[in-house]
mmCIF file of C-alpha atoms in Angstrom:
data_model
loop_
_atom_site.group_PDB
_atom_site.id
_atom_site.type_symbol
_atom_site.label_atom_id
_atom_site.label_comp_id
_atom_site.label_asym_id
_atom_site.label_seq_id
_atom_site.Cartn_x
_atom_site.Cartn_y
_atom_site.Cartn_z
ATOM 1 C CA MET U 1 0.017 0.557 0.027
ATOM 2 C CA LYS U 2 0.415 3.447 -0.310
ATOM 3 C CA LEU U 3 1.407 6.458 1.973
ATOM 4 C CA SER U 4 -0.989 8.255 0.266
ATOM 5 C CA GLU U 5 -3.821 5.962 1.211
ATOM 6 C CA PHE U 6 -3.776 6.416 4.285
ATOM 7 C CA ARG U 7 -3.551 10.640 4.124
ATOM 8 C CA PHE U 8 -6.907 12.768 5.527
ATOM 9 C CA ASP U 9 -8.092 16.624 6.679
ATOM 10 C CA LEU U 10 -8.403 16.095 10.258
ATOM 11 C CA PRO U 11 -10.246 18.928 11.870
ATOM 12 C CA GLU U 12 -7.140 20.609 14.903
ATOM 13 C CA GLY U 13 -9.861 20.877 16.965
ATOM 14 C CA LEU U 14 -10.059 17.424 17.609
ATOM 15 C CA LEU U 15 -7.813 16.531 18.684
ATOM 16 C CA ALA U 16 -7.329 15.732 22.696
ATOM 17 C CA THR U 17 -5.281 18.127 24.760
ATOM 18 C CA HIS U 18 -6.415 16.797 27.818
ATOM 19 C CA PRO U 19 -7.472 13.388 28.403
ATOM 20 C CA ALA U 20 -12.094 13.160 30.337
ATOM 21 C CA GLN U 21 -12.162 14.174 33.463
ATOM 22 C CA ASN U 22 -12.994 9.567 33.873
ATOM 23 C CA ARG U 23 -10.209 6.859 32.021
ATOM 24 C CA ASP U 24 -13.449 4.824 31.404
ATOM 25 C CA GLU U 25 -15.820 7.547 29.838
ATOM 26 C CA ALA U 26 -14.046 8.493 27.044
ATOM 27 C CA ARG U 27 -16.415 7.813 23.420
ATOM 28 C CA MET U 28 -15.653 4.050 22.053
ATOM 29 C CA MET U 29 -16.485 3.334 18.484
ATOM 30 C CA VAL U 30 -16.933 -0.214 18.024
ATOM 31 C CA LEU U 31 -15.910 -1.898 14.587
ATOM 32 C CA HIS U 32 -17.909 -5.275 13.794
ATOM 33 C CA ARG U 33 -16.340 -6.497 10.830
ATOM 34 C CA ASP U 34 -17.652 -9.453 10.615
ATOM 35 C CA SER U 35 -21.095 -6.588 9.408
ATOM 36 C CA GLY U 36 -19.213 -3.599 9.177
ATOM 37 C CA LYS U 37 -21.488 -2.398 12.088
ATOM 38 C CA ILE U 38 -20.139 0.731 13.526
ATOM 39 C CA GLU U 39 -21.610 1.213 17.488
ATOM 40 C CA HIS U 40 -20.750 4.369 19.539
ATOM 41 C CA LYS U 41 -20.947 3.265 23.089
ATOM 42 C CA ILE U 42 -18.749 4.841 26.264
ATOM 43 C CA PHE U 43 -15.541 3.152 26.839
ATOM 44 C CA LYS U 44 -16.811 0.932 30.146
ATOM 45 C CA ASP U 45 -19.301 -0.113 28.376
ATOM 46 C CA ILE U 46 -16.836 -2.312 26.776
ATOM 47 C CA ILE U 47 -17.553 -5.594 30.090
ATOM 48 C CA GLY U 48 -20.272 -6.553 27.832
ATOM 49 C CA TYR U 49 -18.569 -7.687 24.927
ATOM 50 C CA PHE U 50 -16.153 -10.189 26.671
ATOM 51 C CA ASP U 51 -16.826 -12.985 28.822
ATOM 52 C CA GLU U 52 -15.107 -15.993 30.211
ATOM 53 C CA GLY U 53 -12.483 -16.977 29.151
ATOM 54 C CA ASP U 54 -11.536 -14.306 26.706
ATOM 55 C CA VAL U 55 -8.120 -12.363 27.260
ATOM 56 C CA MET U 56 -6.468 -9.122 27.254
ATOM 57 C CA VAL U 57 -3.296 -9.128 26.783
ATOM 58 C CA THR U 58 -2.651 -5.098 28.573
ATOM 59 C CA ASN U 59 1.019 -4.152 27.399
ATOM 60 C CA ASN U 60 2.669 -3.174 31.359
ATOM 61 C CA THR U 61 4.766 -0.484 30.857
ATOM 62 C CA LYS U 62 6.070 2.672 32.729
ATOM 63 C CA VAL U 63 6.361 6.030 31.121
ATOM 64 C CA PHE U 64 9.366 7.823 32.505
ATOM 65 C CA PRO U 65 9.970 11.131 33.169
ATOM 66 C CA ALA U 66 12.336 11.325 29.583
ATOM 67 C CA ARG U 67 11.867 15.593 28.956
ATOM 68 C CA MET U 68 14.786 16.698 30.736
ATOM 69 C CA TYR U 69 16.043 20.659 30.206
ATOM 70 C CA GLY U 70 19.339 21.594 30.665
ATOM 71 C CA ASN U 71 22.543 24.174 30.310
ATOM 72 C CA LYS U 72 25.366 23.879 27.934
ATOM 73 C CA GLU U 73 28.758 24.700 29.847
ATOM 74 C CA LYS U 74 29.914 28.144 29.591
ATOM 75 C CA THR U 75 27.043 30.201 26.907
ATOM 76 C CA GLY U 76 24.460 28.729 28.900
ATOM 77 C CA ALA U 77 21.779 28.330 26.491
ATOM 78 C CA LYS U 78 18.642 26.244 27.504
ATOM 79 C CA ILE U 79 18.975 22.397 25.512
ATOM 80 C CA GLU U 80 16.147 19.633 25.865
ATOM 81 C CA VAL U 81 16.844 16.012 26.532
ATOM 82 C CA PHE U 82 14.709 14.054 26.046
ATOM 83 C CA LEU U 83 15.973 10.165 27.753
ATOM 84 C CA LEU U 84 15.686 7.373 24.809
ATOM 85 C CA ARG U 85 17.137 4.500 26.765
ATOM 86 C CA GLU U 86 19.651 3.717 28.706
ATOM 87 C CA LEU U 87 22.547 1.548 27.392
ATOM 88 C CA ASP U 88 24.362 1.225 30.155
ATOM 89 C CA LYS U 89 23.551 1.246 34.349
ATOM 90 C CA ARG U 90 27.123 0.805 35.446
ATOM 91 C CA ILE U 91 28.415 4.518 33.854
ATOM 92 C CA HIS U 92 24.196 5.723 33.494
ATOM 93 C CA LEU U 93 25.133 5.744 29.120
ATOM 94 C CA TRP U 94 21.607 7.082 27.829
ATOM 95 C CA ASP U 95 21.000 7.797 23.703
ATOM 96 C CA VAL U 96 19.148 10.569 23.723
ATOM 97 C CA LEU U 97 17.762 13.326 21.349
ATOM 98 C CA VAL U 98 19.097 16.730 21.643
ATOM 99 C CA ASP U 99 17.596 20.643 20.753
ATOM 100 C CA PRO U 100 18.863 22.411 19.854
ATOM 101 C CA ALA U 101 21.293 19.809 17.850
ATOM 102 C CA ARG U 102 23.328 21.831 16.390
ATOM 103 C CA LYS U 103 23.966 23.352 19.484
ATOM 104 C CA ILE U 104 25.284 20.582 20.837
ATOM 105 C CA ARG U 105 28.989 18.095 19.945
ATOM 106 C CA VAL U 106 30.915 15.868 21.293
ATOM 107 C CA GLY U 107 33.088 16.724 24.320
ATOM 108 C CA ASN U 108 30.071 19.246 25.456
ATOM 109 C CA LYS U 109 29.078 19.504 29.295
ATOM 110 C CA LEU U 110 25.599 20.293 29.985
ATOM 111 C CA TYR U 111 24.095 20.920 33.693
ATOM 112 C CA PHE U 112 21.131 20.596 34.612
ATOM 113 C CA GLY U 113 18.812 23.282 37.769
ATOM 114 C CA GLU U 114 20.472 23.055 40.515
ATOM 115 C CA SER U 115 21.180 19.829 41.159
ATOM 116 C CA ASP U 116 25.165 17.579 41.605
ATOM 117 C CA LEU U 117 24.123 15.958 37.417
ATOM 118 C CA VAL U 118 25.766 16.602 34.921
ATOM 119 C CA ALA U 119 25.973 15.342 31.082
ATOM 120 C CA GLU U 120 29.576 14.344 28.830
ATOM 121 C CA VAL U 121 28.319 14.082 25.004
ATOM 122 C CA ILE U 122 30.520 11.141 23.673
ATOM 123 C CA ASP U 123 28.912 10.414 20.509
ATOM 124 C CA ASN U 124 26.266 12.395 17.736
ATOM 125 C CA THR U 125 23.832 9.090 16.580
ATOM 126 C CA THR U 126 21.620 11.119 14.138
ATOM 127 C CA SER U 127 20.851 14.170 12.417
ATOM 128 C CA ARG U 128 19.628 14.520 17.010
ATOM 129 C CA GLY U 129 20.629 11.590 18.191
ATOM 130 C CA ARG U 130 22.671 12.207 21.012
ATOM 131 C CA THR U 131 25.070 9.179 23.376
ATOM 132 C CA ILE U 132 25.740 10.955 26.424
ATOM 133 C CA LYS U 133 27.441 10.288 29.913
ATOM 134 C CA PHE U 134 26.085 11.372 33.542
ATOM 135 C CA LEU U 135 28.719 12.393 35.646
ATOM 136 C CA PHE U 136 27.023 11.410 39.386
ATOM 137 C CA ASP U 137 28.308 10.462 42.708
ATOM 138 C CA GLY U 138 25.756 8.655 44.398
ATOM 139 C CA THR U 139 24.190 5.214 44.141
ATOM 140 C CA ASP U 140 21.657 4.199 41.064
ATOM 141 C CA GLU U 141 18.944 5.208 43.505
ATOM 142 C CA GLU U 142 20.187 8.788 43.738
ATOM 143 C CA PHE U 143 20.694 9.014 40.862
ATOM 144 C CA TYR U 144 16.597 7.509 39.221
ATOM 145 C CA LYS U 145 15.480 9.981 41.735
ATOM 146 C CA THR U 146 16.862 12.958 40.518
ATOM 147 C CA ILE U 147 16.112 11.962 36.305
ATOM 148 C CA HIS U 148 12.963 11.333 38.355
ATOM 149 C CA ASP U 149 12.810 14.995 39.731
ATOM 150 C CA LEU U 150 14.265 17.520 37.236
ATOM 151 C CA GLY U 151 12.362 15.308 33.913
ATOM 152 C CA GLU U 152 9.189 15.967 32.573
ATOM 153 C CA THR U 153 5.675 14.206 31.443
ATOM 154 C CA PRO U 154 6.933 13.512 28.029
ATOM 155 C CA LEU U 155 3.552 14.337 26.501
ATOM 156 C CA PRO U 156 3.650 13.620 22.432
ATOM 157 C CA LYS U 157 5.221 17.104 20.394
ATOM 158 C CA TYR U 158 0.978 17.290 18.901
ATOM 159 C CA ILE U 159 0.163 18.042 22.597
ATOM 160 C CA LYS U 160 0.993 21.509 22.445
ATOM 161 C CA ARG U 161 1.273 22.376 26.036
ATOM 162 C CA GLU U 162 3.142 22.216 29.200
ATOM 163 C CA PRO U 163 2.644 19.235 31.058
ATOM 164 C CA GLU U 164 0.328 20.082 34.097
ATOM 165 C CA PRO U 165 0.721 17.883 37.424
ATOM 166 C CA GLU U 166 -2.658 15.770 36.521
ATOM 167 C CA ASP U 167 0.165 14.759 33.490
ATOM 168 C CA GLN U 168 2.361 12.252 36.133
ATOM 169 C CA GLU U 169 -0.949 10.031 37.102
ATOM 170 C CA ARG U 170 -3.133 10.553 33.501
ATOM 171 C CA TYR U 171 -0.543 9.424 30.563
ATOM 172 C CA GLN U 172 0.349 6.214 33.279
ATOM 173 C CA THR U 173 -2.244 2.604 32.848
ATOM 174 C CA VAL U 174 -2.914 2.264 36.233
ATOM 175 C CA TYR U 175 -1.594 -1.474 35.787
ATOM 176 C CA ALA U 176 1.774 0.544 34.425
ATOM 177 C CA GLU U 177 5.005 -1.969 36.633
ATOM 178 C CA ILE U 178 8.368 -1.916 34.429
ATOM 179 C CA THR U 179 9.951 1.156 33.795
ATOM 180 C CA GLY U 180 10.739 1.335 30.190
ATOM 181 C CA ALA U 181 8.674 3.391 27.615
ATOM 182 C CA VAL U 182 8.929 7.331 27.282
ATOM 183 C CA ALA U 183 5.715 7.451 25.391
ATOM 184 C CA ALA U 184 2.041 5.609 26.631
ATOM 185 C CA PRO U 185 1.029 2.320 24.774
ATOM 186 C CA THR U 186 -1.984 5.589 25.019
ATOM 187 C CA ALA U 187 -5.590 2.099 24.749
ATOM 188 C CA GLY U 188 -4.474 1.542 28.019
ATOM 189 C CA LEU U 189 -4.942 4.954 29.575
ATOM 190 C CA HIS U 190 -8.880 4.076 29.088
ATOM 191 C CA PHE U 191 -9.189 0.974 31.850
ATOM 192 C CA THR U 192 -10.371 2.409 35.413
ATOM 193 C CA LYS U 193 -9.334 -0.540 38.607
ATOM 194 C CA GLU U 194 -13.224 -0.897 38.665
ATOM 195 C CA VAL U 195 -13.989 -2.282 34.888
ATOM 196 C CA LEU U 196 -11.096 -4.419 35.634
ATOM 197 C CA LYS U 197 -12.721 -5.948 38.704
ATOM 198 C CA ARG U 198 -15.765 -6.832 36.515
ATOM 199 C CA LEU U 199 -13.959 -8.325 33.459
ATOM 200 C CA GLU U 200 -12.231 -9.926 36.667
ATOM 201 C CA LEU U 201 -14.958 -11.487 37.576
ATOM 202 C CA LYS U 202 -17.039 -11.412 33.898
ATOM 203 C CA GLY U 203 -14.269 -14.382 34.511
ATOM 204 C CA VAL U 204 -12.634 -12.465 31.907
ATOM 205 C CA ASP U 205 -7.892 -12.666 32.029
ATOM 206 C CA VAL U 206 -5.565 -9.871 31.284
ATOM 207 C CA ALA U 207 -2.178 -10.727 30.663
ATOM 208 C CA PRO U 208 0.467 -8.559 30.655
ATOM 209 C CA ILE U 209 3.749 -7.364 28.613
ATOM 210 C CA THR U 210 5.865 -5.804 28.595
ATOM 211 C CA LEU U 211 7.386 -3.531 25.151
ATOM 212 C CA HIS U 212 8.637 -0.918 26.251
ATOM 213 C CA VAL U 213 7.385 2.327 23.623
ATOM 214 C CA GLY U 214 9.799 4.480 21.849
ATOM 215 C CA LEU U 215 8.706 7.487 19.411
ATOM 216 C CA GLY U 216 10.040 5.065 17.100
ATOM 217 C CA THR U 217 5.715 4.581 17.091
ATOM 218 C CA PHE U 218 5.407 8.232 16.453
ATOM 219 C CA ARG U 219 8.039 8.769 13.828
ATOM 220 C CA PRO U 220 6.215 9.486 10.279
ATOM 221 C CA VAL U 221 6.859 7.730 7.299
ATOM 222 C CA ASP U 222 8.406 9.443 4.553
ATOM 223 C CA VAL U 223 8.142 7.435 1.720
ATOM 224 C CA GLU U 224 5.172 6.608 -0.589
ATOM 225 C CA ASP U 225 6.233 3.310 -0.865
ATOM 226 C CA LEU U 226 5.587 1.367 2.518
ATOM 227 C CA THR U 227 7.648 -1.315 2.691
ATOM 228 C CA LYS U 228 10.855 0.864 2.236
ATOM 229 C CA HIS U 229 9.622 1.457 5.354
ATOM 230 C CA LYS U 230 12.147 1.125 8.695
ATOM 231 C CA MET U 231 10.579 1.404 11.981
ATOM 232 C CA ASP U 232 12.563 1.731 14.752
ATOM 233 C CA SER U 233 13.609 -1.095 18.021
ATOM 234 C CA GLU U 234 11.392 -1.200 20.348
ATOM 235 C CA GLN U 235 12.492 -3.872 24.189
ATOM 236 C CA PHE U 236 9.721 -5.938 24.821
ATOM 237 C CA PHE U 237 9.250 -9.678 26.750
ATOM 238 C CA VAL U 238 6.190 -12.135 26.688
ATOM 239 C CA THR U 239 6.750 -14.752 29.333
ATOM 240 C CA GLU U 240 6.029 -18.543 30.027
ATOM 241 C CA GLU U 241 3.524 -17.005 32.272
ATOM 242 C CA THR U 242 0.646 -14.749 29.871
ATOM 243 C CA ALA U 243 1.674 -17.499 26.567
ATOM 244 C CA ALA U 244 -0.056 -19.876 28.375
ATOM 245 C CA ILE U 245 -2.953 -17.851 29.016
ATOM 246 C CA VAL U 246 -3.501 -17.466 25.562
ATOM 247 C CA ASN U 247 -3.023 -20.431 23.706
ATOM 248 C CA ARG U 248 -5.770 -21.714 26.753
ATOM 249 C CA ALA U 249 -8.092 -19.134 25.417
ATOM 250 C CA LEU U 250 -6.543 -19.756 21.401
ATOM 251 C CA ASP U 251 -7.311 -23.641 21.774
ATOM 252 C CA ASN U 252 -10.929 -22.498 23.577
ATOM 253 C CA LYS U 253 -11.554 -20.787 20.461
ATOM 254 C CA LYS U 254 -12.197 -17.136 22.874
ATOM 255 C CA ARG U 255 -11.337 -13.834 21.951
ATOM 256 C CA VAL U 256 -7.674 -12.710 22.768
ATOM 257 C CA CYS U 257 -8.233 -9.232 22.795
ATOM 258 C CA ALA U 258 -4.605 -6.674 22.406
ATOM 259 C CA ILE U 259 -4.817 -3.855 24.276
ATOM 260 C CA GLY U 260 -3.136 -1.085 21.798
ATOM 261 C CA THR U 261 -1.175 -1.440 19.094
ATOM 262 C CA THR U 262 2.268 -2.248 21.397
ATOM 263 C CA SER U 263 1.092 -5.518 23.259
ATOM 264 C CA MET U 264 -0.253 -6.428 19.357
ATOM 265 C CA ARG U 265 2.943 -5.638 17.594
ATOM 266 C CA ALA U 266 4.381 -7.186 20.892
ATOM 267 C CA MET U 267 3.070 -10.711 20.461
ATOM 268 C CA GLU U 268 3.190 -10.643 16.527
ATOM 269 C CA SER U 269 7.271 -11.068 17.652
ATOM 270 C CA SER U 270 5.746 -13.688 18.827
ATOM 271 C CA VAL U 271 4.291 -16.453 17.042
ATOM 272 C CA SER U 272 5.053 -20.295 17.625
ATOM 273 C CA ALA U 273 6.089 -22.530 14.409
ATOM 274 C CA ASN U 274 1.704 -23.894 15.100
ATOM 275 C CA ASN U 275 1.256 -20.313 15.385
ATOM 276 C CA ARG U 276 0.433 -20.156 19.130
ATOM 277 C CA LEU U 277 1.973 -17.167 21.384
ATOM 278 C CA LYS U 278 5.421 -17.901 22.930
ATOM 279 C CA ALA U 279 7.952 -16.899 25.357
ATOM 280 C CA ASN U 280 10.076 -14.300 24.678
ATOM 281 C CA GLU U 281 12.930 -11.480 25.019
ATOM 282 C CA GLY U 282 14.195 -8.966 22.536
ATOM 283 C CA TRP U 283 13.740 -6.256 20.502
ATOM 284 C CA THR U 284 10.519 -5.746 17.478
ATOM 285 C CA ASP U 285 10.757 -3.198 14.467
ATOM 286 C CA ARG U 286 7.714 -5.058 13.111
ATOM 287 C CA PHE U 287 5.480 -2.811 10.924
ATOM 288 C CA ILE U 288 2.354 -3.863 10.567
ATOM 289 C CA PHE U 289 0.400 -2.763 7.684
ATOM 290 C CA PRO U 290 -2.326 -4.357 5.531
ATOM 291 C CA PRO U 291 -2.669 -6.958 4.107
ATOM 292 C CA TYR U 292 -1.039 -8.394 7.158
ATOM 293 C CA ASP U 293 -2.773 -12.073 8.439
ATOM 294 C CA PHE U 294 -2.977 -12.228 12.183
ATOM 295 C CA LYS U 295 -1.314 -14.889 14.388
ATOM 296 C CA ILE U 296 -2.894 -13.543 17.914
ATOM 297 C CA ALA U 297 -5.320 -11.397 18.706
ATOM 298 C CA ASN U 298 -8.680 -11.923 17.381
ATOM 299 C CA SER U 299 -9.889 -8.396 18.587
ATOM 300 C CA LEU U 300 -7.952 -4.392 19.543
ATOM 301 C CA ILE U 301 -8.847 -1.579 20.838
ATOM 302 C CA THR U 302 -6.318 1.196 19.935
ATOM 303 C CA ASN U 303 -7.447 5.388 19.758
ATOM 304 C CA PHE U 304 -7.851 7.373 16.892
ATOM 305 C CA HIS U 305 -4.347 7.792 15.402
ATOM 306 C CA MET U 306 -3.192 10.443 13.267
ATOM 307 C CA PRO U 307 -2.915 10.817 9.741
ATOM 308 C CA GLU U 308 0.239 8.215 7.593
ATOM 309 C CA SER U 309 1.262 7.026 10.959
ATOM 310 C CA THR U 310 2.182 3.697 11.486
ATOM 311 C CA LEU U 311 -0.522 3.175 14.049
ATOM 312 C CA LEU U 312 -3.651 4.168 11.936
ATOM 313 C CA MET U 313 -1.336 1.044 9.206
ATOM 314 C CA MET U 314 -1.718 -1.549 11.767
ATOM 315 C CA ALA U 315 -4.937 -0.448 12.847
ATOM 316 C CA ALA U 316 -6.528 -0.787 9.264
ATOM 317 C CA ALA U 317 -4.349 -3.922 8.181
ATOM 318 C CA PHE U 318 -6.541 -5.351 11.491
ATOM 319 C CA GLY U 319 -9.856 -4.063 10.520
ATOM 320 C CA GLY U 320 -9.511 -4.352 6.846
ATOM 321 C CA TYR U 321 -8.917 -0.986 5.252
ATOM 322 C CA ASP U 322 -12.287 0.564 4.060
ATOM 323 C CA LEU U 323 -13.603 -0.598 7.112
ATOM 324 C CA VAL U 324 -11.204 1.876 9.124
ATOM 325 C CA MET U 325 -11.382 4.664 6.768
ATOM 326 C CA GLU U 326 -15.227 4.228 7.335
ATOM 327 C CA ALA U 327 -15.185 4.713 11.419
ATOM 328 C CA TYR U 328 -12.357 6.849 10.928
ATOM 329 C CA ARG U 329 -14.390 9.434 8.729
ATOM 330 C CA THR U 330 -17.283 8.743 10.435
ATOM 331 C CA ALA U 331 -15.269 10.043 14.253
ATOM 332 C CA ILE U 332 -14.697 12.886 12.292
ATOM 333 C CA LYS U 333 -17.891 13.457 11.409
ATOM 334 C CA GLU U 334 -19.163 12.507 15.136
ATOM 335 C CA GLU U 335 -16.346 14.307 16.606
ATOM 336 C CA TYR U 336 -14.085 11.412 18.225
ATOM 337 C CA LYS U 337 -11.008 13.034 19.867
ATOM 338 C CA PHE U 338 -8.410 11.960 18.818
ATOM 339 C CA PHE U 339 -4.771 10.615 19.304
ATOM 340 C CA SER U 340 -3.395 10.002 22.649
ATOM 341 C CA TYR U 341 -5.647 11.163 24.860
ATOM 342 C CA GLY U 342 -8.753 11.556 22.846
ATOM 343 C CA ASP U 343 -11.485 8.563 22.555
ATOM 344 C CA VAL U 344 -11.154 4.716 21.887
ATOM 345 C CA MET U 345 -12.084 2.083 18.642
ATOM 346 C CA LEU U 346 -12.813 -2.230 19.563
ATOM 347 C CA ILE U 347 -11.991 -3.604 16.853
ATOM 348 C CA LEU U 348 -13.945 -7.518 16.209
#
């Protein structure tokens, strides 16, 4: 398929800048692949679509406050440092993005606020990418606390406002557990503990996987021929326990629902020879776009995504290109909210 097939006009007013007042009261569009039927619900209605033995596969990654601001030595210029991933915990070596990049060269030092934290630029990786080494004399615990105290909630650039105190809680799923993401797995933001409890009482299993969401999730596709697009790698983990729960549901012909494109990508990167989920860990750069034969999940919860995004492409691969694009036209007409803090779609 071509990039231009995923282009549409999104009115700026439909891009959500704040979350719904209550997590589980975002609007939910339900797409039925077998009939093409479209329903309009709210998220807490999801209870009615799942039964005993069904499984929801969540992504339990936890977002850390990845956006920091430092000052360049000598000039004092303010530099944004966006932490991508830790390369070597022992010496505090990190892969980062810097802005403005033209001011930052190998050998430069950055100072962070009134803290004792200093970083030295070790290498250039891309036009904005750098490898930096934090110079810090304290314990690991003190280092991570300093990063947490100095960092900001890494709201996507599409949300054109400063982070607010509520973002610390709301740009995080209620089941976030394992720190490592620089962006939230947004489909999961709609779950509350009450919804999870009601699903449990119905006999629906919740099986966690971990995929540490990176900024590559939001990187624009800049080639018309989708086969030439290269995804950034993201680290993932699928446990033996989760694989067993999912495979039991598949064997019993139950619903296996991927909570978000990140859960879907992790599962599709861990398929056994007999089309079952296998325990696995590693890095995945799998790019899913139509046509694609999904092996594990048979339902998907996902937010409304930006035009030409890889997330929209995966949703279209799962729901069917024509049906999903029709759903997006309906969403615009019905004024659903888009992107990380927006409304949600359930594809059955």
